[in-house]
Amino acid sequence: MIPICDLKQQYLALKNELDDALKQVATSGRYILGPQVAALEQEIADFCGCKYAVGVGSGTDALHLALRALGIGPGDEVITTPFSFVATTEAIGLVGATPVFVDVDPQTFNIDPENVEAAITSRTKSILPVHLYGQPCDMDAIVDLANRHDLAIVEDCAQAIGATYREQVVGSIGAAGCFSFFPSKNLGCMGDGGMITTNDRSVYERVEMLRRHGGSVKYHHSELGLNSRLDEIQAAVLRIKLKYLSKWNARRRSIARRYNQLLANVDNVKLPRELDKDGRFVRAGQGNDKSSLITSVYHQYTLQLEERDQVAEALRRQGIETFPYYPVPLHLQEVHAQLGYKRGCLPVAERLAQSCLSLPMFPELSEENQQQVVDVLLSATGSPSASYAGVA
Ligand SMILES: *Cc1c(COP(=O)(O)O)cnc(C)c1O
């Protein structure tokens, strides 16, 4: 079986280091908001080039609390993408605001800034771009719109930790960056966890207070908050893994580049595209490291194919796990039915939901296993260049 993501391999590779850290927290007797969380917050702030970082209970809470801290609430509209995990719009709903969906770019799957301006109303307070699959959104255009219309940008960086847009690391561009440490993310802990980054002292102070029941002095509460703190034990795990993150992200890019070469001649399959520094589309892993200032960190490597479900089934029969991230766009989810979006109103997102397929992608994926994925995919798509050499 070749899984889409293999967390056990990562644990085993770092077993001694991780086991020591877990034991150290256990024997310290400090489990909530202690030295591990404080140290990780500083390390993530430095990693992202931000002044502040606050550890919270999950990526969903990071989005929720960032919106709260920016004063976004009932009556406000937040413009976002229909092509993301539900947590993006869940957070908007949880603060009482309304998500407004605009269609995505068919090459990058990310929010298309060209569609944003027409969606701005007097109630719009924020733009919430999601750097999907690890690829930064077209941030120059989004920042320009936000500046002209006085909107706060909240970046959903759950899939993109370490991705860069020109000189900036994602999470440092908007008013707040929101990260998830869900186990399968590029930097994952052993449970739930999240982080908010910001350069704005008032956002930092407010989030810091909201995560601990809305008070900065113990047993004095100024507003309704949440219990949403990153655990010491998770912070200890993350501090170890953070040391390897850049190496892992580089490995993901090189896996993407290789998929790209091996799948170059397959019919009816569209490969991922990246934006380069001039805003042109380049092939996965090519808008790279030296020539481009925009770097995806390939949380997923996602194809577009016509016969998606048949191909996925053929791969499954050969022991290869894939997933359609995401099969239903957010505007057509039952939870958002009351918003009144109808099938056909965001055609690009709807088409991508029918055709997207994410392949196995994790830093430990071996060359042989990657070759096997490619061989099965070639035969499943009936590509003339299929070679069965690597298939057992
Ligand atoms: C994972 C994810 C989240 C939510 O993070 P959790 O830690 O699972 O709450 C939000 N947005 C996107 C795009 C995600 O992939």
Coordinates of N, CA and C in Angstrom, one line a residue, residues 47-48 110 129-137 155-165 168-173 178-181 184-187 245 249 252 295-300:
F47 N 10.5 32.3 12.0 CA 10.5 31.5 10.8 C 9.6 32.2 9.7
C48 N 8.6 32.9 10.2 CA 7.7 33.6 9.2 C 8.0 35.0 9.0
N110 N -6.4 28.7 -6.6 CA -6.5 29.7 -5.6 C -7.4 30.8 -6.0
P129 N -7.8 34.8 1.8 CA -7.2 33.9 0.8 C -6.7 32.7 1.5
V130 N -6.8 31.5 0.8 CA -6.2 30.3 1.3 C -5.1 29.9 0.3
H131 N -3.9 29.7 0.9 CA -2.8 29.3 0.0 C -2.9 27.7 -0.2
L132 N -3.7 27.3 -1.1 CA -4.1 25.9 -1.2 C -3.0 25.1 -1.7
Y133 N -2.9 23.9 -1.2 CA -1.9 22.9 -1.5 C -0.5 23.4 -1.3
G134 N -0.3 24.5 -0.5 CA 1.0 25.0 -0.3 C 1.4 26.1 -1.2
Q135 N 0.6 26.4 -2.2 CA 0.9 27.5 -3.2 C 0.4 28.8 -2.8
P136 N 1.3 29.8 -2.7 CA 0.8 31.2 -2.3 C -0.2 31.7 -3.3
C137 N -1.1 32.5 -2.8 CA -2.1 33.2 -3.7 C -1.4 34.3 -4.3
E155 N -4.8 35.5 6.2 CA -4.2 34.4 5.3 C -4.5 33.0 6.0
D156 N -5.1 32.1 5.2 CA -5.2 30.7 5.7 C -4.0 30.0 5.2
C157 N -3.0 29.8 6.1 CA -1.8 29.2 5.7 C -1.7 27.7 6.2
A158 N -2.9 27.1 6.5 CA -2.9 25.8 7.0 C -2.1 24.8 6.2
Q159 N -2.1 25.0 4.9 CA -1.4 24.0 4.0 C 0.0 24.6 3.5
A160 N 0.4 25.7 4.0 CA 1.5 26.4 3.3 C 2.6 26.9 4.2
I161 N 2.8 26.3 5.3 CA 3.9 26.8 6.2 C 5.2 26.8 5.5
G162 N 5.9 27.9 5.4 CA 7.2 28.0 4.7 C 7.2 28.4 3.3
A163 N 6.0 28.5 2.7 CA 5.9 28.9 1.3 C 6.2 30.4 1.3
T164 N 6.8 30.9 0.2 CA 7.2 32.3 0.1 C 6.6 33.0 -1.1
Y165 N 6.3 34.2 -0.9 CA 5.8 35.1 -2.0 C 6.7 36.3 -2.1
Q168 N 8.6 37.6 1.1 CA 7.8 37.3 2.3 C 7.4 35.8 2.5
V169 N 7.4 35.4 3.7 CA 6.9 34.0 4.0 C 5.4 34.2 4.2
V170 N 4.6 33.3 3.7 CA 3.2 33.4 3.9 C 2.8 33.5 5.4
G171 N 1.8 34.2 5.8 CA 1.5 34.4 7.2 C 2.0 35.8 7.7
S172 N 2.9 36.4 6.9 CA 3.5 37.7 7.3 C 3.0 38.8 6.4
I173 N 2.1 38.5 5.4 CA 1.7 39.5 4.4 C 0.5 40.2 4.8
C178 N -2.8 32.3 9.6 CA -3.4 31.2 10.5 C -2.8 29.9 10.0
F179 N -2.3 29.2 11.0 CA -1.6 27.9 10.7 C -2.3 26.8 11.4
S180 N -2.2 25.6 10.8 CA -2.7 24.4 11.4 C -1.6 23.4 11.6
F181 N -1.5 22.7 12.8 CA -0.6 21.7 13.0 C -1.2 20.3 13.1
S184 N -1.3 15.7 9.6 CA -0.9 15.5 8.2 C -0.4 16.8 7.5
K185 N -0.5 17.9 8.1 CA 0.0 19.2 7.5 C 1.6 19.1 7.4
N186 N 2.2 20.0 6.6 CA 3.6 20.0 6.4 C 4.4 20.0 7.7
L187 N 3.9 20.7 8.7 CA 4.4 20.7 10.1 C 3.2 20.2 11.0
L245 N 11.7 21.2 8.9 CA 10.7 21.6 8.0 C 11.2 22.1 6.6
N249 N 10.2 20.5 3.1 CA 9.5 21.3 2.1 C 10.3 21.2 0.8
R252 N 9.6 17.9 -0.8 CA 8.3 17.9 -1.4 C 8.4 18.6 -2.8
T295 N 7.4 30.4 -4.0 CA 7.6 29.0 -3.8 C 6.5 28.3 -3.2
S296 N 6.0 27.3 -3.8 CA 5.0 26.4 -3.2 C 5.7 25.3 -2.4
V297 N 5.0 24.9 -1.3 CA 5.6 23.8 -0.5 C 4.8 22.5 -0.6
Y298 N 4.0 22.4 -1.7 CA 3.4 21.1 -2.1 C 2.8 20.3 -0.9
H299 N 1.9 20.9 -0.2 CA 1.2 20.1 0.8 C 0.5 18.9 0.0
Q300 N -0.1 19.3 -1.1 CA -0.6 18.3 -2.0 C 0.0 18.5 -3.4

